[in-house]
Structure formats: structure tokens, C-alpha cells
Amino acid sequence: MSTTKPLPSTDRAGAAQLRAALLAADFTADGLLDLLGAPAYAALARSETVPAVRATRGDGALETLVRLFLLQDALPHARVAQALPLEGAVAQGWLTEDGGRVRATVDVRPYGGPDGEDWFIVSDLGCAVGGASGIGSKDEGVVLGVGGASTTLAGITVRRPVASALDLGTGSGVQALHLAQHATRVTATDLNPRALRIAALTLALSDAPEAELREGSLFEPVKDETYDLIVSNPPFVISPGARLTYRDGGMGGDDLCRSLVQEAGERLNEGGYAQFLANWQHVEGEDWQERLRSWVPRGCDAWIVQREVQDITQYAELWLRDAGDHRTDPGQYAARYDAWLDEFEARKVRAVGFGWITLRKSEAAVQGDPSITVEEWPHPVEQPLGEVVDAHFARVDHLRAHDDAALLAGHFVLAEGVVQEQVGLPGAEDPEHVVLRQHRGMRRATKVDTIGAGFAGVCDGSMSAGRILDAIAQLVGEDPVQLRDRTPAQIRLLVEQGFLEPR
């Protein structure tokens, strides 16, 4: 079934009038938190509405707007007219009136920008939050609002000022909204024309610059144009068929994500980034890391992080619930479950990984010396990570440009938020091992020997790495030449993982 319900006008004057009324009533992310309280606010993000209903029993303007746009209640004409300019909102198509009762035509959800901006994300009714609730998501053409995947991608995106940016598969326009804050020109594409219209509404209601909206699949709408930044939260779900446009790739296995990554290289300008969320198959007899390495296009460095792995039964159940199939006839649910498992077994897929893929176009990679890091890190991180991603590739450039001799001549500083932990039996004279742990960014932890721990602790940028090692050698009674020979590999690891930063 395809969604054909009419959408509001993208007229900016009408959107500005509605925006003013929403802000006047404090219909913002902070306003909602104050009204609902943290538990009800969090429940609403899980598509659980009962706590929000209980918190909006009053008849104030904010309660009215929550009931209207978030809970999608039908409210009396007089009540809505007190909260916003009703005639204009109806004329513009944001609201519809029947028998003296007023309803919203779309979900409008407050969304706080990274610098405190009051934004609004527009989506189809009942589709404000993705995930396992499955509310409204059986319709093929629905456009979802902001969810965990959207905020994850927004958080890892490098936010340097750029001339041109592309949001591929824009959906409700969340990424385009972020891009509009630091890109001179934003292009947003989607296979679903309804999504393009809703993205325009999101930008208009958020008072953000307009984006160039283009209809089509993958890179087809932009042909051979190039960009400084490309982002995509694509329909990455690996499923039998393409039943739901907003999530199912429509290609075999993980071919959509692979194609997206492989084709991105030639659309990037020098130094440009392409950042994606993706799913990938863990195939029997195949190294998943090597599989992903093969996706990286020529001319690009890459940092790929696997955040989660699910076996094929967990994966099938997650996305069957996402579509609400668990609420259908048990026989139909079982048949669809069987179809997912048949598809995976035919491809010898044993599990599915989820994570982030970042590409960067670099001259070194163009010349045949790419840096490709594929790792698994399922632990908590500190968002936003855009600066961490940018710093990762800066360190890659530094390490690539410095051989061991140059590395030892360099100066380093211990990164902010790094602490040392000693692990061993209580009362033991010496620790079994030493762990360096980050309290910022990726929040990594890595084991080091006593030399590595001592070296990191002394790094304040005042002495070269070689001089520090010479001092350590004198203290521990080691041959300084041998220490210089064996330590650069450990220094490189500490720099690569962000524990040490080149001065």
C-alpha cells in the first residue's frame, strides 16, 4: 500500500507563520521536556504515548500542540484556534477540519539543533520514530521522522564549513537540515517524491536554507557532480524483496550498501568525506573485515566501525517487528520469517553487522597508499563524534608522512581525558598490566607496557619522543638504541587510536 495522503504546502510564508506560533507556545525540545518530564519524554521517543497523554490534561497552548501534532488527537476548533492561527494552518494544509474537530495532517516534532537551534522534523502521521514499534510503517511510501539512526549519523558527521554537500536518501530531511548550517550548497535526493516534499517542509518549518531536491535512486540524480561532503542513512535493511521503500535496499544481500560506498569515491572532491550508516553480511567462510575492505573505492582512505552484530534470527525478528508483522496473522508472520531465513541461508549468511563507514578522498590514497581501518567497537561512545572522525584522518596523514626516525623526532601530547588504570592482584608489588582509557570521544581502552605508560605520561609536547625514550632507558637500565628500535610501533598505535596527539 502506498501513502497518498495530501501534504502541506511548502510555502515559506505559511511555514513561518506556523513556526512563530509553535515557538510562542514553547513547543520546543526543551519546552516538551519541561512539560512532560523526563520519563514521559523518553517514553514518547519509544512511541509510548500514555505518559504524555497524562501529562497534557491541561488546556494550555503547549498541551494543545502536543495533543495535536505528537499524539494526533482530534481537538475542538475553539481550542486549536487559541494555540495557533487556525485558518492559515488549514489553508496551508498543516491541519484539516471536519465537523468542528481539527486534526494534524503530518507529525511535527521539535528537534534541538547542535547549537541550541529550535528545529522541527516533519514526518507522516504515526511515523515520527522508527524502530520496533511498527506504528504506521506498513505503508510502502511513508516517510519516517528522526530516530536513533538519524541522530547517530548526524553525530558522526564532520562539520567543517564546505562549499557543497549531498544528503543521499534524505527522508524527512534531518541530515539536510544539519548540512544547511555549514554547507553553502546542499543537494538532497530520494527515490520517494513524498520524502522530498516532507524534507522541504522540515527545512521551511525550521527556518533553514532551502536545499536542491532531486528525485532518483542512489547517485543517479546527481550524475557526475562532485561534493565536499556526502552523507547517507540509506535503506540498508537486508531483506527478501523491497517491500518497504524507506528501509529495504531492494538489491540482493548488502549490495545496496556496497554500491553506495564503491560509487562514492568518484563523487568526492579532494579532501572530501563520505559518511554512511550500513548493514553488511557475515558470510560463512569469509572474513567480514576483508569483505568491507573490498568495498573501499580507489583514491579513498576509510574508517569502518562495526557497532553491533546480530545473528540472522535476531535480525529477522527486529525488522519484522519494525513493520508490525508480529501483530498480523500468525501464519503470515511465520511465512515471512521463513522467507527471511531462506534468503540468508541461500547466501550462507550467518549474521549481520551494523556500523559506520567514513571515506575520505586523499592524494596519498589516489597515489596508491590508502589507509583503511576496519574495526569492531561495540562499547559506548561520546557523541557528537564529527571532530573525532576528522582528527582520526589527520593522525592518519601524520603517521603516513613520518617514518620511524621522523616519529622519534616529533613531539606529542597526551590527549584530553586519558587516564591510566593499573590492573593486578591486590597487594601485588607490580601490576599485571596497565590500561590507558579515554573518557572522551570513542572512549577506547588499550593495554600498554610500563614503557608505553611512562612514555604517554611524560608527553606534554616539550620533549621529542626520542629524548623521552632515552630518559626512560636511563631510568630502567635499558639500552637506549634497542628501546628506540622497538617502541615506534607502540607510539604509532597510541597516536592512531587517539591517546597521543602530534604537537
XYZ file of C-alpha atoms in Angstrom:
503
model
C 0.000 0.000 0.000
C 1.348 3.421 -0.891
C 0.764 6.610 1.089
C -1.133 9.197 -0.972
C -2.447 11.489 1.757
C -2.027 15.150 0.789
C 0.811 17.114 2.349
C 1.008 20.742 3.494
C 2.138 23.480 1.166
C 5.868 24.179 1.129
C 5.116 27.909 1.047
C 7.698 29.518 3.311
C 5.445 32.344 4.477
C 2.859 29.875 5.756
C 5.568 27.805 7.443
C 6.973 30.930 9.094
C 3.539 31.791 10.489
C 3.144 28.303 11.974
C 6.711 28.324 13.300
C 6.096 31.597 15.142
C 3.035 30.095 16.847
C 4.919 26.937 17.835
C 7.769 28.927 19.359
C 5.385 31.294 21.145
C 3.833 28.284 22.904
C 7.311 26.887 23.757
C 6.662 23.881 21.532
C 10.387 23.099 21.528
C 12.570 20.221 22.679
C 13.259 21.992 25.971
C 9.612 23.029 26.341
C 8.449 19.441 25.880
C 10.930 18.159 28.442
C 9.714 20.735 30.968
C 6.055 19.904 30.317
C 6.222 16.130 30.115
C 9.089 15.372 32.462
C 11.979 13.078 31.586
C 10.153 9.706 31.898
C 7.205 10.711 29.677
C 9.545 12.455 27.234
C 11.644 9.292 26.922
C 8.522 7.140 26.595
C 7.293 9.305 23.726
C 10.591 8.657 21.931
C 9.734 4.936 22.233
C 6.292 5.607 20.709
C 4.646 5.015 24.085
C 2.038 7.756 24.421
C 0.186 7.064 27.680
C 2.577 9.060 29.923
C 2.396 12.016 27.509
C -1.410 11.858 27.498
C -1.430 12.007 31.295
C 0.946 14.988 31.252
C -1.170 17.010 28.799
C -4.543 17.039 30.553
C -4.467 20.833 30.752
C -5.827 23.150 28.078
C -2.848 25.458 27.600
C -1.362 26.165 24.161
C 1.579 23.790 24.651
C -0.663 20.926 25.782
C -2.874 21.568 22.755
C 0.045 21.418 20.325
C 1.389 18.213 21.863
C -2.041 16.607 21.576
C -2.419 17.846 18.020
C 0.959 17.157 16.423
C 2.557 14.449 18.584
C -0.413 12.450 19.856
C -2.528 13.167 16.758
C -5.751 13.762 18.657
C -8.823 15.367 17.072
C -9.411 18.587 19.028
C -12.235 21.149 19.132
C -11.968 24.091 16.738
C -12.036 26.679 19.526
C -9.209 25.044 21.469
C -6.869 24.856 18.468
C -7.696 28.431 17.441
C -6.339 29.628 20.790
C -2.976 27.926 20.187
C -2.184 28.854 16.576
C -3.531 30.709 13.515
C -6.075 28.052 12.581
C -7.364 29.440 9.287
C -3.892 29.817 7.851
C -2.772 26.376 9.047
C -5.841 24.769 7.459
C -5.396 26.732 4.232
C -1.741 25.690 4.041
C -2.667 22.039 4.676
C -0.969 21.592 8.054
C -4.343 20.908 9.635
C -7.672 19.589 8.453
C -11.089 20.325 9.954
C -14.190 18.137 9.899
C -17.338 18.549 11.980
C -15.749 21.112 14.268
C -12.799 18.839 15.088
C -9.265 19.625 13.952
C -6.533 17.134 13.135
C -2.902 17.445 12.039
C -2.065 16.139 8.574
C 1.558 15.430 9.489
C 3.623 14.776 12.589
C 5.614 17.856 13.629
C 8.253 17.075 16.235
C 10.549 19.589 17.997
C 14.225 18.819 17.488
C 17.078 20.668 19.169
C 19.956 21.655 16.893
C 23.615 21.240 17.940
C 23.945 24.921 18.848
C 20.597 25.248 20.565
C 18.524 25.857 17.423
C 14.805 25.168 17.620
C 14.085 22.905 14.659
C 11.054 20.841 13.676
C 11.079 17.477 11.922
C 8.057 16.730 9.747
C 7.040 13.140 9.027
C 3.982 11.075 8.193
C 1.467 10.556 10.974
C 2.479 7.746 13.302
C 5.970 7.558 11.829
C 7.888 10.046 13.939
C 10.096 7.389 15.488
C 11.489 4.319 13.741
C 12.438 1.070 15.457
C 10.482 -1.903 16.649
C 7.153 -0.198 17.332
C 5.992 -0.582 13.751
C 3.409 2.191 14.135
C 2.185 3.155 10.693
C 5.190 1.659 8.954
C 3.373 -0.942 6.856
C 2.663 1.679 4.195
C 5.230 1.478 1.438
C 5.568 5.197 0.844
C 5.648 6.509 4.402
C 8.326 8.941 5.481
C 9.759 8.395 8.939
C 10.910 11.118 11.271
C 14.048 11.368 13.331
C 15.178 8.198 15.084
C 18.293 6.658 16.543
C 19.934 6.050 13.166
C 19.321 9.657 12.093
C 20.876 11.112 15.221
C 23.809 8.688 15.055
C 24.689 9.775 11.525
C 24.247 13.443 12.413
C 26.570 12.940 15.371
C 29.439 11.295 13.458
C 29.348 13.717 10.520
C 32.349 16.007 10.116
C 31.035 19.567 10.494
C 33.670 21.634 8.698
C 32.423 24.505 6.510
C 32.123 23.193 2.948
C 31.020 24.557 -0.397
C 28.845 21.599 -1.382
C 27.148 18.746 0.464
C 24.901 15.868 -0.600
C 22.271 14.124 1.523
C 21.564 10.917 -0.359
C 18.213 9.393 0.617
C 17.096 12.400 2.619
C 13.826 11.019 4.005
C 12.342 13.664 6.293
C 15.362 15.927 5.739
C 17.151 15.515 9.082
C 20.642 15.346 7.554
C 19.915 18.121 5.059
C 18.850 20.301 7.985
C 22.209 19.779 9.684
C 24.135 20.238 6.433
C 22.419 23.545 5.746
C 24.213 25.007 8.761
C 27.733 24.572 7.357
C 27.422 23.926 3.600
C 26.972 26.716 1.073
C 25.010 24.441 -1.265
C 23.004 21.402 -0.147
C 21.580 18.802 -2.527
C 19.120 16.248 -1.144
C 17.904 13.213 -3.089
C 15.349 10.484 -2.528
C 13.670 7.779 -4.569
C 10.381 8.688 -2.901
C 8.937 12.026 -4.134
C 6.869 12.254 -0.951
C 10.095 12.286 1.073
C 11.408 15.241 -0.933
C 8.236 17.192 -0.205
C 8.458 16.396 3.514
C 12.155 17.322 3.584
C 11.201 20.715 2.125
C 8.628 21.100 4.912
C 11.225 20.253 7.572
C 13.606 22.880 6.204
C 10.890 25.506 5.881
C 9.418 24.972 9.342
C 12.919 25.013 10.844
C 13.715 28.299 9.077
C 16.730 26.660 7.414
C 18.103 27.483 3.958
C 16.456 25.613 1.106
C 18.122 22.565 -0.414
C 18.154 21.488 -4.031
C 15.801 18.490 -4.061
C 16.198 15.764 -6.684
C 14.256 12.555 -7.223
C 16.005 9.295 -8.043
C 17.916 6.266 -6.766
C 21.410 6.387 -5.259
C 23.727 8.690 -7.244
C 21.582 8.751 -10.392
C 20.032 12.189 -9.668
C 23.442 13.887 -9.310
C 25.109 12.198 -12.293
C 28.837 13.074 -12.270
C 28.697 16.052 -9.883
C 31.201 16.085 -7.020
C 30.879 17.224 -3.415
C 32.939 18.121 -0.367
C 30.696 16.061 1.908
C 28.284 13.199 1.246
C 26.086 11.681 3.948
C 23.540 8.901 3.730
C 21.311 6.947 6.070
C 20.239 4.609 3.256
C 17.573 1.883 3.213
C 20.205 -0.590 4.401
C 17.997 -3.410 5.694
C 18.966 -6.766 4.179
C 15.611 -8.351 3.406
C 13.873 -10.632 0.910
C 12.473 -8.205 -1.666
C 11.857 -4.482 -1.283
C 8.504 -4.325 0.464
C 9.153 -1.094 2.358
C 10.899 1.682 0.423
C 12.016 3.618 3.485
C 14.157 0.767 4.850
C 14.637 -2.119 2.356
C 17.504 -1.802 -0.094
C 15.815 -3.631 -2.943
C 19.076 -5.278 -4.021
C 20.401 -8.706 -3.142
C 22.034 -9.005 0.268
C 24.140 -5.982 1.159
C 24.641 -4.930 -2.461
C 22.964 -1.553 -1.961
C 25.387 -0.501 0.768
C 28.337 -1.870 -1.197
C 27.282 0.010 -4.341
C 26.778 3.202 -2.381
C 30.258 3.035 -0.865
C 32.027 1.991 -4.064
C 30.392 4.726 -6.145
C 31.018 7.484 -3.619
C 34.726 7.819 -4.337
C 34.345 9.392 -7.754
C 31.792 11.891 -6.391
C 34.147 13.315 -3.757
C 36.357 16.354 -4.130
C 39.929 16.176 -2.837
C 39.818 16.034 0.968
C 36.070 15.396 0.916
C 34.249 12.996 3.220
C 31.506 10.451 2.552
C 29.805 9.090 5.675
C 27.211 6.321 5.814
C 25.321 4.011 8.110
C 25.223 0.485 6.732
C 24.457 -3.189 7.275
C 26.765 -5.908 5.990
C 26.633 -9.672 5.800
C 28.816 -12.047 7.781
C 29.157 -14.856 5.272
C 30.289 -18.369 6.124
C 33.955 -18.873 5.218
C 34.569 -15.166 4.614
C 36.333 -12.572 6.782
C 33.844 -9.741 7.332
C 36.644 -7.205 7.634
C 38.113 -8.201 4.294
C 34.622 -8.020 2.790
C 34.355 -4.402 3.856
C 37.889 -3.567 2.759
C 36.903 -4.673 -0.729
C 34.148 -2.043 -0.747
C 36.522 0.915 -0.312
C 36.904 2.754 -3.645
C 40.273 3.649 -5.135
C 41.551 7.034 -4.057
C 39.931 6.932 -0.618
C 41.070 6.323 2.918
C 38.475 4.626 5.111
C 37.499 4.173 8.741
C 34.839 1.493 9.224
C 33.456 0.728 12.677
C 31.211 -2.247 13.372
C 28.953 -1.252 16.270
C 26.684 -4.277 16.530
C 26.271 -7.834 15.229
C 23.048 -9.849 15.229
C 22.519 -13.454 14.268
C 20.064 -13.950 11.420
C 17.136 -14.837 13.703
C 17.577 -11.691 15.823
C 17.910 -9.604 12.692
C 14.792 -11.019 11.041
C 12.753 -10.560 14.209
C 13.877 -6.944 14.629
C 12.731 -5.893 11.177
C 9.571 -8.000 11.157
C 8.591 -6.141 14.313
C 9.593 -2.852 12.734
C 6.943 -3.443 10.076
C 4.381 -4.579 12.642
C 4.295 -8.100 11.164
C 4.248 -9.602 14.667
C 0.757 -8.127 15.055
C -0.604 -9.853 11.948
C -1.961 -13.359 11.390
C 0.492 -15.860 12.975
C 0.610 -17.896 9.785
C 1.538 -14.855 7.719
C 4.187 -13.843 10.254
C 5.715 -17.333 10.177
C 5.751 -17.322 6.374
C 7.585 -14.007 6.269
C 10.034 -15.175 8.934
C 10.708 -18.290 6.828
C 11.327 -16.121 3.763
C 13.994 -14.110 5.621
C 15.769 -17.247 6.810
C 15.558 -18.828 3.327
C 17.216 -15.722 1.877
C 20.034 -15.770 4.420
C 20.646 -19.497 4.103
C 20.821 -19.251 0.305
C 23.579 -16.648 0.686
C 25.320 -18.522 3.543
C 24.804 -15.519 5.807
C 25.281 -16.292 9.495
C 24.982 -12.801 10.978
C 24.533 -9.155 10.026
C 26.738 -6.294 11.158
C 25.737 -2.660 11.609
C 28.024 0.319 11.797
C 29.559 3.462 10.357
C 31.559 3.866 7.177
C 33.621 7.005 6.567
C 35.556 7.604 3.371
C 37.945 10.466 2.707
C 39.402 11.333 -0.678
C 43.160 11.864 -0.294
C 46.111 12.356 -2.594
C 48.043 9.592 -0.838
C 45.220 7.136 -1.488
C 44.969 8.294 -5.109
C 48.694 7.546 -5.422
C 48.120 4.002 -4.155
C 48.821 4.333 -0.425
C 45.369 4.232 1.204
C 44.796 3.929 4.935
C 41.926 1.530 5.638
C 40.902 0.795 9.215
C 38.160 -1.780 9.826
C 37.426 -2.463 13.468
C 34.781 -3.601 15.914
C 33.860 -1.231 18.747
C 30.501 -2.092 20.390
C 31.142 -0.014 23.513
C 29.567 3.333 24.467
C 30.965 6.448 22.793
C 30.518 10.156 23.394
C 28.526 11.886 20.659
C 28.984 14.062 18.700
C 31.998 12.428 17.053
C 32.482 14.619 13.987
C 35.648 16.221 15.367
C 36.918 12.777 16.429
C 36.443 11.469 12.880
C 38.255 14.470 11.403
C 41.096 14.087 13.918
C 41.413 10.378 13.092
C 42.229 11.147 9.478
C 44.579 13.984 10.462
C 46.537 11.474 12.548
C 46.483 9.026 9.633
C 48.120 11.706 7.468
C 50.742 12.406 10.129
C 51.678 8.753 10.581
C 51.777 8.144 6.844
C 54.122 11.092 6.343
C 56.540 10.167 9.161
C 58.829 7.144 9.172
C 60.140 5.849 12.498
C 63.057 8.281 12.589
C 60.766 11.251 11.960
C 58.309 9.905 14.524
C 61.011 9.817 17.209
C 61.996 13.372 16.334
C 58.409 14.528 16.789
C 56.667 15.962 19.833
C 53.426 14.568 21.261
C 50.892 15.478 23.924
C 48.604 13.198 25.892
C 45.026 13.619 24.647
C 42.495 15.253 26.930
C 40.516 12.864 29.098
C 43.031 9.974 29.098
C 43.567 8.202 32.417
C 45.743 5.286 33.474
C 44.459 2.168 35.224
C 46.700 -0.465 36.807
C 45.270 -3.971 36.852
C 46.592 -6.686 39.126
C 46.066 -8.664 42.314
C 45.518 -6.672 45.500
C 48.795 -6.080 47.334
C 50.964 -7.124 44.385
C 54.174 -5.118 44.029
C 53.727 -4.611 40.279
C 50.549 -4.504 38.160
C 49.823 -7.343 35.754
C 49.191 -4.771 33.074
C 48.490 -1.085 32.560
C 45.452 0.239 30.701
C 45.117 3.675 29.149
C 41.474 4.723 28.922
C 39.793 7.630 27.134
C 36.891 9.415 28.805
C 36.046 11.353 25.653
C 35.212 10.534 22.027
C 35.474 6.842 21.237
C 36.263 6.062 24.883
C 38.847 3.496 23.910
C 40.939 1.413 26.273
C 44.249 -0.176 25.355
C 46.857 -2.216 27.211
C 50.392 -0.837 27.322
C 53.605 -1.980 28.943
C 55.347 0.083 31.602
C 57.481 1.788 28.950
C 54.391 2.823 26.983
C 52.616 4.060 30.096
C 55.661 6.026 31.202
C 56.120 7.491 27.739
C 52.471 8.598 27.480
C 52.552 10.131 30.937
C 55.538 12.321 30.108
C 54.214 13.558 26.744
C 53.436 17.245 27.180
C 54.940 18.462 23.910
C 58.127 19.824 25.467
C 60.488 16.975 24.519
C 60.816 14.862 21.395
C 59.729 11.230 21.547
C 63.333 10.098 21.145
C 64.582 12.180 24.076
C 61.783 10.836 26.273
C 62.755 7.262 25.398
C 66.413 7.983 26.140
C 65.441 9.274 29.584
C 63.256 6.230 30.234
C 66.081 3.901 29.126
C 68.430 5.513 31.634
C 65.867 5.152 34.427
C 65.130 1.448 33.786
C 68.645 0.477 32.763
C 67.835 -0.465 29.161
C 69.908 0.051 26.025
C 68.532 3.310 24.524
C 69.200 2.141 20.964
C 67.177 -1.035 21.463
C 64.389 0.932 23.153
C 64.267 3.363 20.218
C 64.082 0.415 17.817
C 61.168 -1.372 19.468
C 58.985 1.470 20.677
C 57.805 3.288 17.488
C 55.174 0.601 16.786
C 53.594 1.251 20.187
C 53.767 5.015 19.648
C 52.068 4.627 16.278
C 49.237 2.635 17.865
C 48.732 5.229 20.599
C 48.650 8.015 18.013
C 46.372 6.082 15.653
C 43.849 5.405 18.418
C 43.905 8.985 19.681
C 45.698 8.570 23.018
C 48.578 10.747 21.825
C 48.313 13.761 19.530
C 51.132 15.169 17.396
C 52.002 18.663 18.518
